[in-house]
Short mmCIF file of C-alpha atoms in Angstrom, two decimals:
data_model
loop_
_atom_site.label_atom_id
_atom_site.label_comp_id
_atom_site.label_asym_id
_atom_site.label_seq_id
_atom_site.Cartn_x
_atom_site.Cartn_y
_atom_site.Cartn_z
CA MET O 1 11.45 13.67 -33.28
CA GLU O 2 9.45 16.92 -33.22
CA ALA O 3 7.17 17.89 -36.09
CA GLU O 4 4.81 20.66 -37.08
CA ILE O 5 1.75 20.33 -39.29
CA ILE O 6 0.80 23.45 -41.26
CA SER O 7 -2.68 23.27 -42.79
CA ILE O 8 -3.41 25.63 -45.67
CA GLY O 9 -6.90 26.74 -46.60
CA THR O 10 -9.13 29.77 -46.29
CA GLU O 11 -12.09 27.41 -45.93
CA ILE O 12 -10.51 25.96 -42.76
CA ILE O 13 -9.90 29.42 -41.30
CA LEU O 14 -13.53 30.39 -42.00
CA GLY O 15 -14.85 27.22 -40.37
CA GLN O 16 -16.42 25.96 -43.59
CA ILE O 17 -14.73 22.55 -43.36
CA VAL O 18 -13.30 20.46 -40.53
CA ASN O 19 -9.56 19.81 -40.65
CA THR O 20 -9.53 16.01 -40.52
CA ASN O 21 -6.17 15.78 -42.29
CA ALA O 22 -4.14 17.09 -39.35
CA ARG O 23 -5.75 14.60 -37.00
CA PHE O 24 -5.11 11.72 -39.38
CA LEU O 25 -1.49 12.71 -40.00
CA ALA O 26 -0.74 13.25 -36.30
CA ASP O 27 -2.08 9.78 -35.54
CA GLN O 28 0.09 8.22 -38.25
CA LEU O 29 3.16 10.09 -37.00
CA ARG O 30 2.55 9.02 -33.41
CA ARG O 31 2.96 5.40 -34.47
CA LEU O 32 6.45 6.24 -35.71
CA ASP O 33 7.37 7.99 -32.46
CA ILE O 34 7.18 11.36 -34.25
CA ASN O 35 5.40 13.98 -32.15
CA ALA O 36 3.45 16.72 -33.91
CA TYR O 37 3.74 19.17 -31.03
CA TRP O 38 2.57 22.10 -33.14
CA GLN O 39 -0.33 22.45 -35.57
CA THR O 40 -0.80 25.71 -37.44
CA THR O 41 -3.57 26.78 -39.79
CA THR O 42 -3.35 29.66 -42.24
CA ASP O 43 -5.17 30.84 -45.34
CA ASP O 44 -3.97 30.73 -48.95
CA ASP O 45 -2.04 33.99 -48.77
CA PRO O 46 1.58 33.32 -49.89
CA LYS O 47 3.12 35.68 -47.32
CA ARG O 48 1.28 34.04 -44.44
CA ILE O 49 2.20 30.56 -45.72
CA GLN O 50 5.86 31.58 -45.81
CA ALA O 51 5.62 33.12 -42.33
CA ALA O 52 4.12 29.91 -40.95
CA ILE O 53 6.93 27.83 -42.46
CA ARG O 54 9.63 30.13 -41.09
CA GLN O 55 8.05 29.95 -37.64
CA ALA O 56 8.00 26.15 -37.86
CA GLN O 57 11.69 26.12 -38.78
CA LYS O 58 12.50 27.57 -35.35
CA ARG O 59 10.96 24.69 -33.41
CA ALA O 60 10.49 21.56 -35.52
CA GLN O 61 12.80 19.36 -37.56
CA LEU O 62 10.03 17.80 -39.63
CA ILE O 63 7.61 20.23 -41.29
CA PHE O 64 4.43 19.22 -43.10
CA VAL O 65 2.60 21.69 -45.35
CA CYS O 66 -0.84 20.41 -46.33
CA GLY O 67 -3.33 21.79 -48.84
CA GLY O 68 -3.33 24.28 -51.70
CA LEU O 69 -1.81 22.18 -54.49
CA GLY O 70 -4.66 22.50 -56.96
CA PRO O 71 -4.79 24.24 -60.37
CA THR O 72 -6.49 27.48 -59.30
CA PRO O 73 -4.78 30.87 -58.86
CA ASP O 74 -5.14 30.75 -55.06
CA ASP O 75 -3.29 27.41 -54.85
CA GLN O 76 0.14 28.78 -53.92
CA THR O 77 1.45 26.24 -51.41
CA MET O 78 4.25 24.59 -53.42
CA ALA O 79 5.65 27.91 -54.68
CA SER O 80 5.34 29.54 -51.26
CA THR O 81 7.09 26.62 -49.58
CA ALA O 82 9.95 26.77 -52.09
CA LYS O 83 10.37 30.49 -51.49
CA ALA O 84 10.28 30.12 -47.70
CA ILE O 85 13.09 27.55 -47.65
CA GLY O 86 15.12 29.02 -50.50
CA VAL O 87 14.86 26.41 -53.24
CA GLU O 88 13.42 26.37 -56.75
CA LEU O 89 10.61 24.30 -58.19
CA ALA O 90 11.18 21.36 -60.52
CA LEU O 91 8.78 19.90 -63.07
CA ASP O 92 7.96 16.21 -62.89
CA ASP O 93 7.76 15.46 -66.62
CA ASP O 94 6.06 12.09 -66.13
CA GLN O 95 3.32 13.62 -64.00
CA TRP O 96 2.83 16.48 -66.46
CA GLN O 97 2.33 13.98 -69.27
CA LYS O 98 -0.21 12.09 -67.14
CA ILE O 99 -2.13 15.29 -66.46
CA GLN O 100 -2.25 16.18 -70.16
CA ALA O 101 -3.32 12.66 -71.08
CA ASP O 102 -6.10 12.79 -68.48
CA PHE O 103 -7.50 16.03 -69.90
CA THR O 104 -7.30 14.64 -73.42
CA ALA O 105 -9.14 11.46 -72.41
CA ARG O 106 -11.88 13.49 -70.73
CA GLN O 107 -12.02 15.90 -73.68
CA THR O 108 -11.61 18.80 -71.26
CA GLN O 109 -9.78 22.02 -71.99
CA MET O 110 -6.71 22.73 -69.87
CA THR O 111 -5.73 26.09 -68.40
CA PRO O 112 -2.15 27.31 -67.90
CA GLU O 113 -2.58 26.80 -64.15
CA ASN O 114 -2.84 23.00 -64.49
CA ILE O 115 0.91 22.61 -64.85
CA LYS O 116 1.25 23.69 -61.20
CA MET O 117 0.09 20.23 -60.14
CA ALA O 118 3.27 18.68 -61.61
CA TYR O 119 5.77 20.83 -59.72
CA TYR O 120 7.71 19.74 -56.63
CA LEU O 121 10.61 21.07 -54.54
CA LYS O 122 13.89 20.93 -56.47
CA GLY O 123 16.49 18.76 -54.79
CA GLY O 124 13.84 16.57 -53.23
CA GLN O 125 11.56 13.94 -54.68
CA PRO O 126 7.96 14.00 -55.84
CA LEU O 127 5.35 12.10 -53.85
CA SER O 128 2.98 10.19 -56.09
CA ASN O 129 -0.74 10.77 -55.75
CA PRO O 130 -2.67 7.51 -56.28
CA THR O 131 -6.09 9.18 -56.38
CA GLY O 132 -5.46 12.65 -57.82
CA MET O 133 -3.40 14.80 -60.15
CA ALA O 134 -1.39 17.04 -57.81
CA ILE O 135 1.87 15.49 -56.65
CA GLY O 136 3.46 16.19 -53.28
CA ALA O 137 7.08 16.76 -52.33
CA TYR O 138 9.65 15.36 -49.89
CA LEU O 139 12.83 17.36 -49.32
CA ASN O 140 15.73 17.21 -46.89
CA HIS O 141 17.23 20.70 -46.79
CA GLN O 142 19.81 21.91 -44.30
CA ASP O 143 18.52 20.90 -40.84
CA HIS O 144 14.91 20.22 -41.79
CA THR O 145 12.76 17.77 -43.69
CA TYR O 146 9.84 19.26 -45.61
CA VAL O 147 6.77 17.39 -46.79
CA VAL O 148 4.13 19.00 -49.01
CA LEU O 149 0.78 17.24 -49.47
CA PRO O 150 -2.57 18.03 -51.16
CA GLY O 151 -5.65 18.95 -49.16
CA PRO O 152 -8.59 16.78 -50.31
CA PRO O 153 -8.83 13.89 -47.79
CA ARG O 154 -9.48 11.31 -50.51
CA GLU O 155 -6.06 12.22 -51.94
CA PHE O 156 -4.30 13.10 -48.70
CA LYS O 157 -4.83 9.85 -46.79
CA PRO O 158 -3.66 7.43 -49.53
CA MET O 159 -0.61 9.62 -50.15
CA VAL O 160 0.29 9.56 -46.46
CA THR O 161 -0.03 5.80 -46.09
CA GLN O 162 1.34 4.73 -49.48
CA SER O 163 3.87 7.41 -50.46
CA LEU O 164 4.95 9.19 -47.28
CA ILE O 165 5.08 6.66 -44.44
CA PRO O 166 7.66 4.38 -46.15
CA LEU O 167 10.00 7.37 -46.56
CA LEU O 168 9.55 8.43 -42.94
CA LYS O 169 10.24 4.91 -41.72
CA GLN O 170 13.40 4.77 -43.80
CA GLN O 171 14.73 8.12 -42.58
CA PHE O 172 13.41 8.37 -39.03
CA GLY O 173 12.86 4.77 -37.97
CA SER O 174 14.11 4.68 -34.39
CA GLY O 175 13.25 1.13 -33.44
CA ARG O 176 10.89 2.67 -30.89
CA ALA O 177 7.69 2.29 -32.83
CA ILE O 178 4.52 2.72 -30.83
CA TYR O 179 2.05 -0.16 -31.00
CA SER O 180 -1.62 0.27 -30.23
CA HIS O 181 -4.96 -1.52 -30.36
CA ASN O 182 -8.36 0.18 -30.28
CA LEU O 183 -11.36 -1.05 -28.31
CA HIS O 184 -14.86 0.33 -28.83
CA PHE O 185 -17.32 0.71 -25.94
CA LEU O 186 -20.87 1.87 -25.34
CA GLY O 187 -23.16 1.78 -22.32
CA GLN O 188 -20.74 2.95 -19.61
CA PRO O 189 -19.81 6.50 -18.55
CA GLU O 190 -16.31 7.39 -19.71
CA SER O 191 -14.90 8.12 -16.25
CA LEU O 192 -16.24 4.88 -14.76
CA LEU O 193 -15.07 2.88 -17.76
CA MET O 194 -11.52 4.20 -17.55
CA ASP O 195 -11.33 3.65 -13.79
CA GLU O 196 -12.32 0.03 -14.32
CA ILE O 197 -9.91 -0.50 -17.22
CA ASN O 198 -6.94 0.97 -15.38
CA GLN O 199 -7.68 -1.20 -12.35
CA ILE O 200 -7.93 -4.27 -14.58
CA LEU O 201 -4.50 -3.53 -16.05
CA VAL O 202 -3.03 -3.13 -12.56
CA ASP O 203 -4.62 -6.34 -11.28
CA ALA O 204 -3.48 -8.27 -14.37
CA ARG O 205 0.08 -6.95 -13.90
CA ILE O 206 0.47 -6.06 -17.56
CA ASP O 207 3.45 -3.72 -17.63
CA GLY O 208 3.87 -0.87 -20.08
CA VAL O 209 0.32 -0.78 -21.47
CA LEU O 210 -1.29 2.66 -21.29
CA ALA O 211 -5.04 3.13 -21.76
CA THR O 212 -6.45 6.41 -23.07
CA SER O 213 -10.03 7.24 -24.03
CA TYR O 214 -11.56 9.29 -26.82
CA VAL O 215 -15.25 10.12 -26.93
CA GLN O 216 -16.50 9.58 -30.47
CA PRO O 217 -20.04 10.04 -31.81
CA GLY O 218 -22.02 7.14 -30.36
CA GLU O 219 -19.14 5.41 -28.59
CA ILE O 220 -16.10 5.61 -26.35
CA GLN O 221 -12.91 4.52 -28.06
CA VAL O 222 -10.17 3.20 -25.77
CA ARG O 223 -6.65 2.98 -27.15
CA LEU O 224 -4.19 0.57 -25.56
CA THR O 225 -0.62 1.68 -26.29
CA ILE O 226 2.84 0.27 -25.64
CA HIS O 227 6.35 1.18 -26.85
CA ASP O 228 10.01 0.37 -26.25
CA VAL O 229 9.37 -3.31 -26.93
CA THR O 230 9.61 -5.58 -29.95
CA GLU O 231 6.58 -6.13 -32.15
CA ASP O 232 6.12 -9.67 -30.81
CA GLN O 233 6.29 -8.46 -27.21
CA ALA O 234 3.83 -5.69 -27.96
CA LEU O 235 1.36 -8.11 -29.50
CA LEU O 236 1.56 -10.45 -26.51
CA ARG O 237 0.99 -7.70 -23.95
CA LEU O 238 -1.73 -5.92 -25.89
CA THR O 239 -3.57 -9.20 -26.46
CA ALA O 240 -3.29 -10.05 -22.76
CA ALA O 241 -4.66 -6.61 -21.88
CA GLU O 242 -7.57 -7.00 -24.29
CA GLN O 243 -8.46 -10.40 -22.88
CA ALA O 244 -8.37 -9.15 -19.29
CA ILE O 245 -10.55 -6.15 -20.16
CA PHE O 246 -12.97 -8.16 -22.25
CA LYS O 247 -13.38 -10.74 -19.47
CA GLN O 248 -14.84 -8.11 -17.15
CA LEU O 249 -16.28 -5.51 -19.52
CA GLY O 250 -17.10 -7.59 -22.57
CA GLN O 251 -20.77 -6.67 -22.60
CA TYR O 252 -19.86 -3.03 -23.21
CA CYS O 253 -17.10 -3.70 -25.77
CA PHE O 254 -18.54 -4.19 -29.24
CA GLY O 255 -15.35 -4.32 -31.27
CA ILE O 256 -11.57 -4.29 -31.49
CA GLY O 257 -9.71 -2.61 -34.35
CA GLU O 258 -9.25 0.64 -36.22
CA HIS O 259 -12.43 0.91 -38.24
CA VAL O 260 -15.22 -0.73 -36.26
CA THR O 261 -18.81 0.45 -35.93
CA LEU O 262 -21.58 -0.98 -33.80
CA ALA O 263 -23.92 -1.11 -36.79
CA ALA O 264 -21.40 -3.18 -38.76
CA GLN O 265 -20.99 -5.56 -35.83
CA VAL O 266 -24.76 -5.99 -35.56
CA VAL O 267 -25.13 -6.67 -39.28
CA LYS O 268 -22.26 -9.16 -39.14
CA LEU O 269 -23.84 -11.10 -36.26
CA LEU O 270 -27.26 -11.04 -37.93
CA GLN O 271 -25.70 -12.55 -41.04
CA GLU O 272 -23.92 -15.23 -39.00
CA HIS O 273 -27.17 -16.20 -37.26
CA HIS O 274 -29.22 -15.93 -40.48
CA TRP O 275 -31.54 -13.48 -38.73
CA THR O 276 -33.43 -10.57 -40.27
CA ILE O 277 -34.23 -7.29 -38.55
CA THR O 278 -36.81 -4.54 -38.91
CA SER O 279 -37.80 -1.49 -36.92
CA ALA O 280 -40.65 0.86 -36.10
CA GLU O 281 -39.45 4.37 -35.37
CA SER O 282 -41.16 7.37 -33.91
CA LEU O 283 -38.76 9.99 -32.52
CA THR O 284 -35.78 8.60 -34.51
CA GLY O 285 -37.64 9.06 -37.79
CA GLY O 286 -35.90 6.30 -39.77
CA MET O 287 -32.42 6.94 -38.40
CA PHE O 288 -32.04 3.37 -37.13
CA GLN O 289 -32.94 1.96 -40.54
CA SER O 290 -30.60 4.39 -42.27
CA THR O 291 -27.76 3.37 -39.95
CA ILE O 292 -28.32 -0.32 -40.67
CA CYS O 293 -28.52 0.33 -44.42
CA SER O 294 -25.21 2.23 -44.38
CA VAL O 295 -23.41 -1.08 -43.74
CA PRO O 296 -22.39 -3.08 -46.83
CA GLY O 297 -24.36 -6.32 -46.95
CA ALA O 298 -27.30 -4.94 -44.96
CA SER O 299 -29.73 -6.08 -47.64
CA LYS O 300 -29.15 -9.67 -46.49
CA VAL O 301 -30.62 -8.93 -43.07
CA PHE O 302 -32.93 -5.94 -43.61
CA ASN O 303 -35.95 -5.92 -45.91
CA GLY O 304 -37.71 -2.79 -44.72
CA GLY O 305 -39.24 -1.00 -41.78
CA PHE O 306 -41.66 1.64 -40.56
CA VAL O 307 -41.56 5.30 -39.58
CA THR O 308 -44.67 5.84 -37.46
CA TYR O 309 -44.42 9.34 -36.06
CA ALA O 310 -48.09 9.91 -35.29
CA ALA O 311 -50.29 7.76 -33.07
CA GLN O 312 -52.58 7.08 -36.03
CA ALA O 313 -49.67 5.67 -38.03
CA LYS O 314 -48.76 3.37 -35.15
CA GLU O 315 -52.30 2.06 -35.11
CA GLN O 316 -52.76 1.70 -38.88
CA LEU O 317 -49.33 0.42 -39.93
CA LEU O 318 -48.28 -1.59 -36.89
CA GLY O 319 -51.59 -2.64 -35.41
CA VAL O 320 -50.95 -0.93 -32.07
CA SER O 321 -54.23 -0.92 -30.15
CA PRO O 322 -55.77 2.53 -29.60
CA ASN O 323 -56.56 1.35 -26.07
CA ILE O 324 -52.83 1.02 -25.33
CA ILE O 325 -52.11 4.52 -26.55
CA ASP O 326 -55.15 5.99 -24.75
CA ARG O 327 -54.30 4.27 -21.48
CA TYR O 328 -50.50 4.47 -21.38
CA GLY O 329 -49.59 7.13 -23.96
CA VAL O 330 -47.19 6.87 -26.90
CA VAL O 331 -44.17 7.35 -24.63
CA SER O 332 -44.53 4.14 -22.66
CA ALA O 333 -43.19 0.62 -22.31
CA GLN O 334 -46.52 -0.76 -23.50
CA THR O 335 -46.46 1.21 -26.74
CA ALA O 336 -42.80 0.36 -27.36
CA LYS O 337 -43.62 -3.32 -26.85
CA ALA O 338 -46.59 -3.20 -29.22
CA MET O 339 -44.57 -1.34 -31.86
CA ALA O 340 -41.69 -3.83 -31.71
CA GLU O 341 -44.00 -6.81 -31.95
CA GLY O 342 -46.06 -5.16 -34.68
CA CYS O 343 -43.14 -4.45 -37.01
CA GLN O 344 -41.57 -7.85 -36.34
CA GLN O 345 -44.81 -9.60 -37.28
CA LYS O 346 -45.63 -7.37 -40.26
CA MET O 347 -42.20 -7.93 -41.83
CA ASN O 348 -41.90 -11.54 -40.64
CA ALA O 349 -38.46 -10.69 -39.27
CA LYS O 350 -36.58 -12.43 -36.49
CA VAL O 351 -35.97 -9.13 -34.66
CA GLY O 352 -38.16 -6.06 -34.34
CA VAL O 353 -36.85 -2.88 -32.72
CA SER O 354 -39.00 0.08 -31.73
CA PHE O 355 -38.24 3.65 -30.69
CA THR O 356 -40.74 5.96 -29.05
CA GLY O 357 -39.96 8.95 -26.89
CA VAL O 358 -39.41 12.66 -26.56
CA ALA O 359 -36.63 14.21 -28.63
CA GLY O 360 -37.40 17.68 -27.33
CA PRO O 361 -37.07 20.44 -26.71
CA ASP O 362 -40.63 20.39 -25.35
CA ALA O 363 -42.11 17.74 -23.08
CA LEU O 364 -44.72 15.26 -24.33
CA GLU O 365 -47.42 13.58 -22.24
CA ASN O 366 -45.79 15.07 -19.14
CA GLN O 367 -42.59 13.23 -20.06
CA PRO O 368 -39.46 15.42 -20.27
CA ALA O 369 -37.27 15.60 -23.35
CA GLY O 370 -34.80 12.73 -23.37
CA THR O 371 -37.30 10.12 -22.20
CA VAL O 372 -37.04 7.21 -24.64
CA TRP O 373 -38.48 3.71 -24.67
CA ILE O 374 -36.89 1.03 -26.85
CA GLY O 375 -38.56 -2.30 -27.54
CA ILE O 376 -36.79 -5.48 -28.68
CA ALA O 377 -39.05 -8.23 -30.01
CA ILE O 378 -37.33 -11.49 -30.99
CA LYS O 379 -39.45 -14.26 -32.44
CA GLY O 380 -39.90 -17.02 -29.88
CA GLN O 381 -38.69 -14.90 -26.95
CA PRO O 382 -40.39 -12.51 -24.50
CA THR O 383 -40.33 -8.92 -25.73
CA GLN O 384 -38.03 -6.61 -23.77
CA THR O 385 -38.39 -2.88 -23.22
CA ARG O 386 -35.75 -0.50 -21.95
CA LEU O 387 -36.03 3.05 -20.68
CA LEU O 388 -33.48 5.77 -21.39
CA HIS O 389 -33.22 9.07 -19.54
CA LEU O 390 -31.14 11.31 -21.79
CA SER O 391 -30.69 14.65 -20.08
CA PRO O 392 -31.86 17.53 -22.33
CA LYS O 393 -29.54 19.86 -20.41
CA MET O 394 -26.56 18.00 -21.85
CA ALA O 395 -27.96 17.17 -25.28
CA THR O 396 -29.59 18.53 -28.40
CA ARG O 397 -32.61 17.05 -30.12
CA GLN O 398 -30.35 15.48 -32.74
CA TRP O 399 -28.06 13.99 -30.08
CA ILE O 400 -31.02 12.39 -28.29
CA ARG O 401 -32.12 10.76 -31.54
CA GLN O 402 -28.60 9.56 -32.37
CA ARG O 403 -28.02 8.24 -28.87
CA SER O 404 -31.33 6.37 -28.98
CA VAL O 405 -30.27 4.64 -32.19
CA GLN O 406 -26.89 3.66 -30.75
CA MET O 407 -28.47 2.23 -27.62
CA GLY O 408 -30.98 0.32 -29.74
CA LEU O 409 -28.10 -1.17 -31.70
CA LEU O 410 -26.36 -2.06 -28.43
CA TYR O 411 -29.44 -3.88 -27.11
CA VAL O 412 -29.68 -5.87 -30.35
CA TYR O 413 -25.95 -6.61 -30.10
CA TRP O 414 -26.42 -7.91 -26.57
CA ALA O 415 -29.27 -10.14 -27.72
CA LEU O 416 -27.11 -11.55 -30.51
CA GLN O 417 -24.16 -12.04 -28.14
CA ASN O 418 -26.36 -13.92 -25.68
CA LYS O 419 -27.37 -16.28 -28.46
CA THR O 420 -23.68 -16.79 -29.30
CA ASN O 421 -22.67 -17.29 -25.69
#
């Protein structure tokens, strides 16, 4: 099955927002063995919307038109789609009543344009919107199937999963569903990681499982995929592949599943061990603490931390000896060790993590940008320090800071895993 995704929005064309909807929809379609071979983006101009739809009709059976269903004058997607395929619009009376009731409840004045959100393609069926007012549309017409969806991601994604996917399964279910599991890695170069994974799959003689990699911010995501088998067979083979990979590369794999983050895994393990964590940050400027605090439940394991950018702050807040800084400099293993131990003791935490280094672009203490020391102090254990060389030629200042945080999380994860193992 061949599909085309048409994304509507002047803000996308101008680069003001990132089109995450097309990526999400293409991924959902792939699981149904529907291939979105074409993705088109156009602005809100009705003539260009119609032209994009007519072009899609020449090459795709399934056509998705996404965005432009709001109540403003430039929201012309539903009407333009109807005109392009030669059908009229129909009013969903139930949805129109809901819209009016919502405005009444909020004591907000309606405009004549608001009724547009209750129209769909005549001859098809409306797609309910669990989190918004504008409905979508699903229409089989002549040799094509048309799907119209709103643009805001908070409305788009629930509509796809709750309203659209069941219809697609019913109409296009081929029995050739694609099954996949996601593994999340950090600490290995992508090319080396994939060479090792592919060799593991060959050695384990697991037929039909394909491994592909996607570089995400702060991680490498590896997707294991299989098709042309039953769901039970897919589960058995994917599980066997995961186990074989984890046996050899487990230290670099921090999670399995769709929505997994290293920070969430660290917080989870800290909770299981009843450990608390703190940090002292120089070049990362509180980014590690912010990342930890972004995880629900972080308050159970994190009470506070330190941002000690200047040498004086390291001395006053963490108790780092001036002699250490004078002798070794702030970008050193000795300073990282003292910072980690200082924050761990000051906060009476089980784990103290420190970050000191050169974010760039200029060098510091004759150390080039990308030189980072990370300290890990765990109560009752020898303090560890690790050195990162993050090439400034391949990275920005922000990337160096983000990468430092991710590696710090990985080192804590390893420490927690070693306790478990």
